[in-house]
PDB file of C-alpha atoms and ligand atoms in Angstrom:
ATOM      1  CA  MET A   1       0.000   0.000   0.000  1.00 87.00           C
ATOM      2  CA  PRO A   2       1.468   3.434  -0.875  1.00 95.00           C
ATOM      3  CA  ALA A   3       2.527   5.624   2.019  1.00 98.00           C
ATOM      4  CA  GLU A   4       0.324   8.206   3.681  1.00 98.00           C
ATOM      5  CA  ILE A   5       1.427  11.650   2.516  1.00 98.00           C
ATOM      6  CA  ILE A   6       2.239  13.980   5.403  1.00 98.00           C
ATOM      7  CA  SER A   7       1.038  17.366   4.171  1.00 98.00           C
ATOM      8  CA  GLY A   8       3.213  20.139   5.556  1.00 98.00           C
ATOM      9  CA  LYS A   9       0.769  22.564   3.960  1.00 98.00           C
ATOM     10  CA  ASP A  10      -2.116  21.254   6.088  1.00 98.00           C
ATOM     11  CA  VAL A  11      -0.109  21.044   9.316  1.00 98.00           C
ATOM     12  CA  ALA A  12       1.287  24.555   8.720  1.00 98.00           C
ATOM     13  CA  LYS A  13      -2.242  25.838   8.147  1.00 98.00           C
ATOM     14  CA  ALA A  14      -3.418  24.371  11.465  1.00 97.00           C
ATOM     15  CA  ILE A  15      -0.478  25.878  13.390  1.00 97.00           C
ATOM     16  CA  ARG A  16      -0.956  29.251  11.660  1.00 98.00           C
ATOM     17  CA  ALA A  17      -4.606  29.275  12.770  1.00 98.00           C
ATOM     18  CA  GLU A  18      -3.429  28.644  16.359  1.00 97.00           C
ATOM     19  CA  LEU A  19      -0.864  31.448  16.051  1.00 98.00           C
ATOM     20  CA  LYS A  20      -3.408  33.884  14.622  1.00 98.00           C
ATOM     21  CA  GLU A  21      -5.533  33.417  17.744  1.00 98.00           C
ATOM     22  CA  GLU A  22      -2.509  33.889  19.972  1.00 98.00           C
ATOM     23  CA  VAL A  23      -1.564  37.106  18.125  1.00 98.00           C
ATOM     24  CA  ALA A  24      -5.110  38.460  18.478  1.00 98.00           C
ATOM     25  CA  GLU A  25      -5.081  37.687  22.208  1.00 97.00           C
ATOM     26  CA  LEU A  26      -1.694  39.390  22.712  1.00 98.00           C
ATOM     27  CA  LYS A  27      -3.053  42.482  21.022  1.00 97.00           C
ATOM     28  CA  GLU A  28      -6.324  42.490  22.929  1.00 97.00           C
ATOM     29  CA  LYS A  29      -4.992  41.733  26.412  1.00 97.00           C
ATOM     30  CA  HIS A  30      -1.558  43.354  26.321  1.00 97.00           C
ATOM     31  CA  GLY A  31      -1.587  45.770  23.364  1.00 97.00           C
ATOM     32  CA  ILE A  32       1.384  43.915  21.847  1.00 97.00           C
ATOM     33  CA  VAL A  33       1.736  43.212  18.120  1.00 98.00           C
ATOM     34  CA  PRO A  34       4.670  40.842  17.472  1.00 98.00           C
ATOM     35  CA  GLY A  35       7.083  42.330  14.918  1.00 98.00           C
ATOM     36  CA  LEU A  36       9.594  40.629  12.641  1.00 98.00           C
ATOM     37  CA  ALA A  37      12.416  42.435  10.829  1.00 98.00           C
ATOM     38  CA  THR A  38      13.878  40.619   7.837  1.00 98.00           C
ATOM     39  CA  VAL A  39      17.184  41.593   6.278  1.00 98.00           C
ATOM     40  CA  LEU A  40      18.013  40.674   2.708  1.00 98.00           C
ATOM     41  CA  VAL A  41      21.406  41.493   1.213  1.00 98.00           C
ATOM     42  CA  GLY A  42      21.687  41.150  -2.555  1.00 97.00           C
ATOM     43  CA  GLU A  43      19.356  39.752  -5.178  1.00 95.00           C
ATOM     44  CA  ASP A  44      19.525  35.971  -4.980  1.00 93.00           C
ATOM     45  CA  PRO A  45      16.125  34.905  -6.444  1.00 89.00           C
ATOM     46  CA  ALA A  46      15.566  32.045  -3.973  1.00 88.00           C
ATOM     47  CA  SER A  47      16.355  34.343  -1.010  1.00 94.00           C
ATOM     48  CA  ILE A  48      14.022  37.042  -2.355  1.00 95.00           C
ATOM     49  CA  SER A  49      11.154  34.575  -2.630  1.00 91.00           C
ATOM     50  CA  TYR A  50      11.778  33.148   0.876  1.00 92.00           C
ATOM     51  CA  VAL A  51      11.932  36.607   2.494  1.00 96.00           C
ATOM     52  CA  THR A  52       8.852  37.816   0.615  1.00 95.00           C
ATOM     53  CA  ALA A  53       6.927  34.750   1.815  1.00 94.00           C
ATOM     54  CA  LYS A  54       8.086  35.309   5.418  1.00 95.00           C
ATOM     55  CA  ASN A  55       6.863  38.926   5.408  1.00 95.00           C
ATOM     56  CA  LYS A  56       3.568  38.055   3.736  1.00 96.00           C
ATOM     57  CA  THR A  57       2.798  35.269   6.213  1.00 96.00           C
ATOM     58  CA  CYS A  58       3.503  37.659   9.101  1.00 97.00           C
ATOM     59  CA  LYS A  59       0.923  40.091   7.782  1.00 96.00           C
ATOM     60  CA  ASP A  60      -1.601  37.271   7.178  1.00 97.00           C
ATOM     61  CA  LEU A  61      -1.405  36.437  10.891  1.00 98.00           C
ATOM     62  CA  GLY A  62      -1.868  40.048  12.040  1.00 98.00           C
ATOM     63  CA  MET A  63       1.799  40.532  12.928  1.00 98.00           C
ATOM     64  CA  ASN A  64       4.051  43.436  11.934  1.00 98.00           C
ATOM     65  CA  SER A  65       6.893  42.835   9.545  1.00 97.00           C
ATOM     66  CA  LYS A  66       9.442  45.030   7.890  1.00 97.00           C
ATOM     67  CA  GLN A  67      11.807  43.989   5.155  1.00 97.00           C
ATOM     68  CA  HIS A  68      15.210  45.682   4.956  1.00 98.00           C
ATOM     69  CA  THR A  69      16.683  45.198   1.494  1.00 97.00           C
ATOM     70  CA  LEU A  70      20.330  46.115   1.038  1.00 98.00           C
ATOM     71  CA  PRO A  71      22.481  46.045  -2.101  1.00 98.00           C
ATOM     72  CA  ALA A  72      24.910  43.132  -2.639  1.00 98.00           C
ATOM     73  CA  ASP A  73      27.924  45.397  -2.092  1.00 98.00           C
ATOM     74  CA  THR A  74      26.776  46.513   1.398  1.00 98.00           C
ATOM     75  CA  SER A  75      29.739  46.542   3.782  1.00 98.00           C
ATOM     76  CA  GLU A  76      29.894  44.270   6.820  1.00 98.00           C
ATOM     77  CA  GLU A  77      30.075  47.401   8.967  1.00 98.00           C
ATOM     78  CA  ASP A  78      26.820  48.805   7.551  1.00 98.00           C
ATOM     79  CA  LEU A  79      25.057  45.481   8.007  1.00 98.00           C
ATOM     80  CA  LEU A  80      26.256  45.267  11.622  1.00 98.00           C
ATOM     81  CA  LYS A  81      25.005  48.815  12.153  1.00 98.00           C
ATOM     82  CA  LEU A  82      21.531  47.821  10.938  1.00 98.00           C
ATOM     83  CA  VAL A  83      21.519  44.750  13.202  1.00 98.00           C
ATOM     84  CA  ASP A  84      22.426  47.007  16.128  1.00 98.00           C
ATOM     85  CA  GLU A  85      19.549  49.371  15.309  1.00 98.00           C
ATOM     86  CA  LEU A  86      17.116  46.460  15.143  1.00 98.00           C
ATOM     87  CA  ASN A  87      18.464  45.068  18.444  1.00 98.00           C
ATOM     88  CA  ASN A  88      17.559  48.408  20.050  1.00 98.00           C
ATOM     89  CA  ASP A  89      14.162  48.856  18.387  1.00 98.00           C
ATOM     90  CA  ASP A  90      11.366  47.926  20.830  1.00 97.00           C
ATOM     91  CA  ALA A  91       8.899  47.341  17.988  1.00 97.00           C
ATOM     92  CA  VAL A  92      11.137  44.560  16.654  1.00 98.00           C
ATOM     93  CA  ASN A  93      10.758  41.245  18.461  1.00 98.00           C
ATOM     94  CA  GLY A  94      12.477  39.014  15.937  1.00 98.00           C
ATOM     95  CA  ILE A  95      15.376  39.598  13.547  1.00 98.00           C
ATOM     96  CA  LEU A  96      16.038  37.380  10.550  1.00 98.00           C
ATOM     97  CA  VAL A  97      19.100  37.922   8.372  1.00 98.00           C
ATOM     98  CA  GLN A  98      18.539  35.800   5.283  1.00 97.00           C
ATOM     99  CA  LEU A  99      21.416  33.462   4.414  1.00 96.00           C
ATOM    100  CA  PRO A 100      23.573  33.090   2.424  1.00 95.00           C
ATOM    101  CA  LEU A 101      25.224  36.507   2.731  1.00 97.00           C
ATOM    102  CA  PRO A 102      27.591  37.853   0.050  1.00 98.00           C
ATOM    103  CA  LYS A 103      31.104  36.362   0.325  1.00 97.00           C
ATOM    104  CA  HIS A 104      32.773  39.561   1.597  1.00 98.00           C
ATOM    105  CA  ILE A 105      30.618  39.472   4.763  1.00 98.00           C
ATOM    106  CA  ASP A 106      31.504  37.224   7.706  1.00 98.00           C
ATOM    107  CA  GLU A 107      28.217  35.375   8.250  1.00 97.00           C
ATOM    108  CA  ALA A 108      29.080  34.254  11.790  1.00 97.00           C
ATOM    109  CA  LYS A 109      29.979  37.791  12.853  1.00 98.00           C
ATOM    110  CA  VAL A 110      26.560  39.045  11.720  1.00 98.00           C
ATOM    111  CA  LEU A 111      24.574  36.191  13.265  1.00 98.00           C
ATOM    112  CA  TYR A 112      26.448  36.542  16.568  1.00 98.00           C
ATOM    113  CA  ALA A 113      25.639  40.272  16.629  1.00 98.00           C
ATOM    114  CA  ILE A 114      21.886  39.564  16.833  1.00 98.00           C
ATOM    115  CA  ASP A 115      20.443  39.888  20.355  1.00 98.00           C
ATOM    116  CA  PRO A 116      19.877  36.233  21.440  1.00 98.00           C
ATOM    117  CA  ASP A 117      16.400  37.263  22.701  1.00 98.00           C
ATOM    118  CA  LYS A 118      15.499  38.385  19.147  1.00 98.00           C
ATOM    119  CA  ASP A 119      17.243  35.471  17.380  1.00 98.00           C
ATOM    120  CA  VAL A 120      14.112  33.837  15.956  1.00 98.00           C
ATOM    121  CA  ASP A 121      16.251  31.724  13.589  1.00 98.00           C
ATOM    122  CA  GLY A 122      17.863  30.104  16.631  1.00 98.00           C
ATOM    123  CA  PHE A 123      21.355  30.371  15.093  1.00 98.00           C
ATOM    124  CA  HIS A 124      23.100  32.375  17.848  1.00 98.00           C
ATOM    125  CA  PRO A 125      25.533  30.237  19.903  1.00 98.00           C
ATOM    126  CA  VAL A 126      23.613  31.122  23.083  1.00 98.00           C
ATOM    127  CA  ASN A 127      20.446  29.607  21.599  1.00 98.00           C
ATOM    128  CA  VAL A 128      22.342  26.634  20.150  1.00 98.00           C
ATOM    129  CA  GLY A 129      23.753  26.028  23.641  1.00 98.00           C
ATOM    130  CA  ARG A 130      20.307  26.282  25.213  1.00 98.00           C
ATOM    131  CA  LEU A 131      19.023  23.739  22.690  1.00 98.00           C
ATOM    132  CA  VAL A 132      21.824  21.279  23.453  1.00 98.00           C
ATOM    133  CA  ILE A 133      21.212  21.349  27.219  1.00 98.00           C
ATOM    134  CA  GLY A 134      17.462  20.896  26.755  1.00 97.00           C
ATOM    135  CA  GLU A 135      16.505  24.478  27.655  1.00 98.00           C
ATOM    136  CA  GLU A 136      15.569  25.625  24.189  1.00 97.00           C
ATOM    137  CA  ARG A 137      14.270  29.144  23.651  1.00 98.00           C
ATOM    138  CA  PHE A 138      14.147  29.483  19.866  1.00 98.00           C
ATOM    139  CA  PRO A 139      14.468  26.085  18.185  1.00 98.00           C
ATOM    140  CA  PRO A 140      15.817  26.533  14.636  1.00 98.00           C
ATOM    141  CA  CYS A 141      12.864  26.718  12.254  1.00 98.00           C
ATOM    142  CA  THR A 142      13.400  23.809   9.871  1.00 98.00           C
ATOM    143  CA  PRO A 143      14.194  21.250  12.615  1.00 98.00           C
ATOM    144  CA  ALA A 144      11.248  22.546  14.686  1.00 98.00           C
ATOM    145  CA  GLY A 145       9.006  22.054  11.639  1.00 98.00           C
ATOM    146  CA  ILE A 146      10.322  18.526  11.125  1.00 98.00           C
ATOM    147  CA  GLN A 147       9.598  17.622  14.752  1.00 98.00           C
ATOM    148  CA  GLU A 148       6.040  18.997  14.470  1.00 98.00           C
ATOM    149  CA  LEU A 149       5.450  16.946  11.300  1.00 98.00           C
ATOM    150  CA  ILE A 150       6.672  13.778  13.001  1.00 98.00           C
ATOM    151  CA  VAL A 151       4.568  14.322  16.122  1.00 98.00           C
ATOM    152  CA  ARG A 152       1.392  15.579  14.397  1.00 97.00           C
ATOM    153  CA  SER A 153       1.504  12.700  11.882  1.00 98.00           C
ATOM    154  CA  GLY A 154       1.184  10.322  14.848  1.00 98.00           C
ATOM    155  CA  THR A 155       4.644   8.785  14.457  1.00 98.00           C
ATOM    156  CA  PRO A 156       5.913   7.629  17.878  1.00 98.00           C
ATOM    157  CA  THR A 157       9.389   8.967  18.737  1.00 98.00           C
ATOM    158  CA  GLU A 158       9.926   7.374  22.155  1.00 98.00           C
ATOM    159  CA  GLY A 159      12.613   4.699  21.722  1.00 98.00           C
ATOM    160  CA  ALA A 160      12.387   4.996  17.927  1.00 98.00           C
ATOM    161  CA  GLU A 161      15.445   4.513  15.740  1.00 99.00           C
ATOM    162  CA  VAL A 162      15.969   7.856  14.020  1.00 99.00           C
ATOM    163  CA  VAL A 163      18.523   8.199  11.240  1.00 99.00           C
ATOM    164  CA  VAL A 164      19.439  11.685  10.012  1.00 99.00           C
ATOM    165  CA  VAL A 165      21.285  11.993   6.702  1.00 98.00           C
ATOM    166  CA  GLY A 166      23.270  15.253   6.724  1.00 98.00           C
ATOM    167  CA  ARG A 167      25.106  17.113   9.485  1.00 98.00           C
ATOM    168  CA  SER A 168      24.528  20.792   8.689  1.00 97.00           C
ATOM    169  CA  ASN A 169      24.299  23.379  11.458  1.00 96.00           C
ATOM    170  CA  ILE A 170      20.848  24.421  10.191  1.00 96.00           C
ATOM    171  CA  VAL A 171      19.195  20.982   9.916  1.00 98.00           C
ATOM    172  CA  GLY A 172      21.159  17.773  10.619  1.00 98.00           C
ATOM    173  CA  LYS A 173      22.890  18.670  13.877  1.00 98.00           C
ATOM    174  CA  PRO A 174      19.973  20.475  15.581  1.00 98.00           C
ATOM    175  CA  ILE A 175      17.264  17.935  14.643  1.00 98.00           C
ATOM    176  CA  SER A 176      19.443  15.082  15.918  1.00 98.00           C
ATOM    177  CA  ILE A 177      19.876  16.889  19.254  1.00 98.00           C
ATOM    178  CA  MET A 178      16.171  17.789  19.499  1.00 98.00           C
ATOM    179  CA  LEU A 179      15.042  14.198  18.969  1.00 98.00           C
ATOM    180  CA  LEU A 180      17.385  12.723  21.544  1.00 98.00           C
ATOM    181  CA  GLN A 181      16.243  15.025  24.377  1.00 98.00           C
ATOM    182  CA  LYS A 182      14.486  13.427  27.347  1.00 98.00           C
ATOM    183  CA  LYS A 183      11.158  15.015  26.388  1.00 97.00           C
ATOM    184  CA  ALA A 184       7.793  14.238  24.798  1.00 98.00           C
ATOM    185  CA  GLY A 185       8.089  14.199  21.005  1.00 98.00           C
ATOM    186  CA  ALA A 186      11.717  13.100  21.365  1.00 98.00           C
ATOM    187  CA  ASN A 187      13.450  10.361  23.450  1.00 98.00           C
ATOM    188  CA  ALA A 188      14.700   8.654  20.282  1.00 98.00           C
ATOM    189  CA  THR A 189      17.915   6.791  19.540  1.00 98.00           C
ATOM    190  CA  VAL A 190      19.583   8.972  16.938  1.00 98.00           C
ATOM    191  CA  THR A 191      22.233   8.177  14.323  1.00 98.00           C
ATOM    192  CA  VAL A 192      23.661  10.910  12.091  1.00 98.00           C
ATOM    193  CA  CYS A 193      25.092   9.931   8.688  1.00 98.00           C
ATOM    194  CA  HIS A 194      27.300  12.212   6.576  1.00 98.00           C
ATOM    195  CA  THR A 195      29.661  12.294   3.630  1.00 98.00           C
ATOM    196  CA  ARG A 196      32.270  10.184   5.433  1.00 98.00           C
ATOM    197  CA  THR A 197      29.838   7.522   6.699  1.00 98.00           C
ATOM    198  CA  LYS A 198      31.055   4.135   5.410  1.00 98.00           C
ATOM    199  CA  ASN A 199      27.760   2.520   4.452  1.00 98.00           C
ATOM    200  CA  ILE A 200      24.800   4.904   4.656  1.00 98.00           C
ATOM    201  CA  ALA A 201      22.231   2.304   3.555  1.00 98.00           C
ATOM    202  CA  GLU A 202      23.227   0.011   6.425  1.00 98.00           C
ATOM    203  CA  HIS A 203      22.071   2.757   8.803  1.00 98.00           C
ATOM    204  CA  THR A 204      19.039   4.087   6.906  1.00 99.00           C
ATOM    205  CA  LYS A 205      17.575   0.564   6.607  1.00 98.00           C
ATOM    206  CA  ARG A 206      17.274   0.435  10.410  1.00 98.00           C
ATOM    207  CA  ALA A 207      15.406   3.729  10.667  1.00 99.00           C
ATOM    208  CA  ASP A 208      11.851   3.935  11.997  1.00 99.00           C
ATOM    209  CA  ILE A 209      12.128   7.652  11.225  1.00 99.00           C
ATOM    210  CA  LEU A 210      14.417   8.702   8.374  1.00 99.00           C
ATOM    211  CA  ILE A 211      15.238  12.410   8.000  1.00 99.00           C
ATOM    212  CA  VAL A 212      17.025  13.301   4.787  1.00 99.00           C
ATOM    213  CA  ALA A 213      18.907  16.589   4.382  1.00 98.00           C
ATOM    214  CA  ALA A 214      21.693  15.392   2.108  1.00 98.00           C
ATOM    215  CA  GLY A 215      21.618  18.202  -0.438  1.00 97.00           C
ATOM    216  CA  PHE A 216      21.149  16.277  -3.696  1.00 98.00           C
ATOM    217  CA  PRO A 217      18.256  14.508  -5.467  1.00 98.00           C
ATOM    218  CA  LYS A 218      17.654  10.771  -4.997  1.00 98.00           C
ATOM    219  CA  ALA A 219      20.167  10.569  -2.129  1.00 98.00           C
ATOM    220  CA  VAL A 220      17.738   8.018  -0.615  1.00 98.00           C
ATOM    221  CA  THR A 221      16.301   5.273  -2.813  1.00 98.00           C
ATOM    222  CA  ALA A 222      13.687   2.597  -2.008  1.00 98.00           C
ATOM    223  CA  GLU A 223      16.289  -0.093  -1.142  1.00 98.00           C
ATOM    224  CA  MET A 224      17.616   2.182   1.610  1.00 98.00           C
ATOM    225  CA  VAL A 225      14.281   2.413   3.457  1.00 98.00           C
ATOM    226  CA  LYS A 226      12.806   0.053   6.051  1.00 98.00           C
ATOM    227  CA  PRO A 227       9.227  -0.984   5.197  1.00 98.00           C
ATOM    228  CA  GLY A 228       6.807   1.000   7.386  1.00 98.00           C
ATOM    229  CA  ALA A 229       9.216   3.858   8.093  1.00 98.00           C
ATOM    230  CA  THR A 230       8.277   7.550   8.331  1.00 99.00           C
ATOM    231  CA  VAL A 231      10.400   9.495   5.835  1.00 99.00           C
ATOM    232  CA  ILE A 232      10.939  13.257   6.117  1.00 99.00           C
ATOM    233  CA  ASP A 233      12.485  14.840   3.024  1.00 98.00           C
ATOM    234  CA  VAL A 234      14.169  18.169   3.792  1.00 98.00           C
ATOM    235  CA  GLY A 235      15.761  18.623   0.363  1.00 97.00           C
ATOM    236  CA  VAL A 236      14.854  21.339  -2.128  1.00 95.00           C
ATOM    237  CA  ASN A 237      16.583  20.857  -5.477  1.00 95.00           C
ATOM    238  CA  ARG A 238      15.762  22.995  -8.519  1.00 91.00           C
ATOM    239  CA  VAL A 239      15.853  20.381 -11.275  1.00 92.00           C
ATOM    240  CA  GLY A 240      14.384  22.438 -14.137  1.00 94.00           C
ATOM    241  CA  GLU A 241      11.706  24.957 -15.098  1.00 94.00           C
ATOM    242  CA  LYS A 242       8.097  24.747 -16.217  1.00 95.00           C
ATOM    243  CA  PRO A 243       5.396  27.272 -17.177  1.00 96.00           C
ATOM    244  CA  SER A 244       3.481  28.587 -14.152  1.00 94.00           C
ATOM    245  CA  LYS A 245      -0.099  27.265 -13.701  1.00 91.00           C
ATOM    246  CA  LYS A 246      -1.321  30.785 -12.846  1.00 91.00           C
ATOM    247  CA  ASP A 247       0.498  32.539 -15.688  1.00 93.00           C
ATOM    248  CA  PRO A 248       1.715  30.215 -18.504  1.00 93.00           C
ATOM    249  CA  ASN A 249       4.002  32.992 -19.819  1.00 94.00           C
ATOM    250  CA  LYS A 250       6.003  32.844 -16.592  1.00 92.00           C
ATOM    251  CA  MET A 251       8.494  30.047 -15.827  1.00 92.00           C
ATOM    252  CA  VAL A 252       8.693  28.540 -12.331  1.00 90.00           C
ATOM    253  CA  ALA A 253      11.232  26.127 -10.833  1.00 91.00           C
ATOM    254  CA  ILE A 254      10.573  22.389 -10.818  1.00 94.00           C
ATOM    255  CA  LEU A 255      11.449  21.231  -7.302  1.00 95.00           C
ATOM    256  CA  GLU A 256      12.556  17.807  -6.161  1.00 97.00           C
ATOM    257  CA  GLY A 257      13.582  16.611  -2.711  1.00 98.00           C
ATOM    258  CA  ASP A 258      16.524  14.436  -1.670  1.00 98.00           C
ATOM    259  CA  VAL A 259      14.377  11.274  -1.597  1.00 98.00           C
ATOM    260  CA  ASP A 260      13.292   9.241  -4.629  1.00 98.00           C
ATOM    261  CA  PHE A 261       9.657   9.987  -3.728  1.00 98.00           C
ATOM    262  CA  GLU A 262       7.855   7.786  -6.300  1.00 98.00           C
ATOM    263  CA  ALA A 263       9.797   4.641  -5.333  1.00 98.00           C
ATOM    264  CA  VAL A 264      10.095   5.305  -1.584  1.00 98.00           C
ATOM    265  CA  LYS A 265       6.357   5.954  -1.138  1.00 98.00           C
ATOM    266  CA  GLU A 266       5.794   2.286  -2.033  1.00 98.00           C
ATOM    267  CA  VAL A 267       7.948   1.157   0.922  1.00 98.00           C
ATOM    268  CA  ALA A 268       7.431   3.785   3.637  1.00 98.00           C
ATOM    269  CA  ALA A 269       4.305   4.108   5.815  1.00 98.00           C
ATOM    270  CA  LYS A 270       4.418   7.925   5.842  1.00 98.00           C
ATOM    271  CA  ILE A 271       6.340  10.392   3.716  1.00 98.00           C
ATOM    272  CA  THR A 272       6.569  14.163   3.180  1.00 98.00           C
ATOM    273  CA  PRO A 273       6.333  15.506  -0.384  1.00 98.00           C
ATOM    274  CA  VAL A 274       8.478  18.218  -2.016  1.00 98.00           C
ATOM    275  CA  PRO A 275       7.112  20.817  -2.381  1.00 95.00           C
ATOM    276  CA  GLY A 276       4.417  20.978   0.310  1.00 97.00           C
ATOM    277  CA  GLY A 277       6.241  19.058   3.054  1.00 98.00           C
ATOM    278  CA  VAL A 278       8.881  20.608   5.283  1.00 98.00           C
ATOM    279  CA  GLY A 279       8.959  23.931   3.340  1.00 95.00           C
ATOM    280  CA  PRO A 280       5.678  25.460   4.598  1.00 96.00           C
ATOM    281  CA  MET A 281       6.614  24.420   8.151  1.00 98.00           C
ATOM    282  CA  THR A 282       9.854  26.415   8.213  1.00 96.00           C
ATOM    283  CA  ILE A 283       8.120  29.779   7.817  1.00 96.00           C
ATOM    284  CA  THR A 284       5.411  28.788  10.280  1.00 97.00           C
ATOM    285  CA  MET A 285       7.957  27.959  12.962  1.00 98.00           C
ATOM    286  CA  LEU A 286       9.691  31.292  12.346  1.00 98.00           C
ATOM    287  CA  LEU A 287       6.417  33.047  13.135  1.00 98.00           C
ATOM    288  CA  LYS A 288       5.916  30.839  16.184  1.00 98.00           C
ATOM    289  CA  ASN A 289       9.364  31.915  17.439  1.00 98.00           C
ATOM    290  CA  THR A 290       8.498  35.573  16.755  1.00 98.00           C
ATOM    291  CA  VAL A 291       5.330  35.301  18.852  1.00 98.00           C
ATOM    292  CA  LYS A 292       7.418  33.640  21.578  1.00 98.00           C
ATOM    293  CA  ALA A 293       9.942  36.508  21.368  1.00 98.00           C
ATOM    294  CA  ALA A 294       7.124  39.048  21.839  1.00 98.00           C
ATOM    295  CA  LYS A 295       5.898  37.084  24.880  1.00 97.00           C
ATOM    296  CA  LEU A 296       9.342  37.353  26.527  1.00 96.00           C
ATOM    297  CA  LYS A 297       8.406  40.978  27.180  1.00 92.00           C
ATOM    298  CA  LEU A 298       5.264  40.187  29.191  1.00 92.00           C
TER     299      LEU A 298
HETATM  300  N1  GUN B   1      18.517  30.463   4.231  1.00 82.25           N
HETATM  301  C1  GUN B   1      18.056  29.213   4.046  1.00 82.25           C
HETATM  302  N2  GUN B   1      17.385  28.786   5.141  1.00 82.25           N
HETATM  303  C2  GUN B   1      17.440  29.792   6.036  1.00 82.25           C
HETATM  304  C3  GUN B   1      16.915  29.953   7.350  1.00 82.25           C
HETATM  305  O1  GUN B   1      16.281  29.069   7.937  1.00 82.25           O
HETATM  306  N3  GUN B   1      17.158  31.158   7.943  1.00 82.25           N
HETATM  307  C4  GUN B   1      17.882  32.142   7.334  1.00 82.25           C
HETATM  308  N4  GUN B   1      18.085  33.258   8.006  1.00 82.25           N
HETATM  309  N5  GUN B   1      18.379  32.019   6.129  1.00 82.25           N
HETATM  310  C5  GUN B   1      18.159  30.849   5.477  1.00 82.25           C
END
């Protein structure tokens, strides 16, 4: 029987409805409107579309958002100055500097300059440290979205064998730490595979929950998956272009994940699609962190 499709779109919609109520209540009871500041440096098309979507979703939920767009040749000093201004702006609860930054800017220096209490991406070392010791404040958005998808799809995590493919700071490392915590929605036995792992399939075939953030299409094929597993595909690969459904004169990217979806859905019990899986969750968790940041002030 083909796998049940875990719709990130539907789960994101449910969480956004919850957040909208929370935002309305904050406004009514405390006169607070959570505010997100996004910072975009340069004109990378993928980054522009992500930042635009983040700002739009904020507004949809009744939150404030302001996009700061800077030219690609902005100096590190000017960017740090803007971050400092946003750190000191009481109307700004969350700050998001879209990555990647142009090569002449030290990414770490900029991320570390963000006030940890406004770091809704969860990338500041203070927040990474909090996450590791089980006292998370702002869980990084993509891993937080993955955990929600696992839990809300009814996949048990307690004692489960979780295998993560990929060890990035944004996805692989944090999700592995989040799922091994002694907490509800976690308590798993976690293995992390990477480019130097000797036999990846040997590990993935044991996984009750397989999380794939490898960075290339078809990194996981059907033979690598245990029958009945839950498979979460974090990959977004632009494999071509097609005419847009809304406007056939416009071309849009054809997206594919890191999992061979058509073959793996015949083996797995549950699987996320690309697009419409992890993607919509990432923005939703960013907004959840922004609401949380606003609540720190209560
Ligand atoms: N670029 C790709 N993913 C992300 C993310 O989660 N946050 C930021 N700031 N930039 C990104």
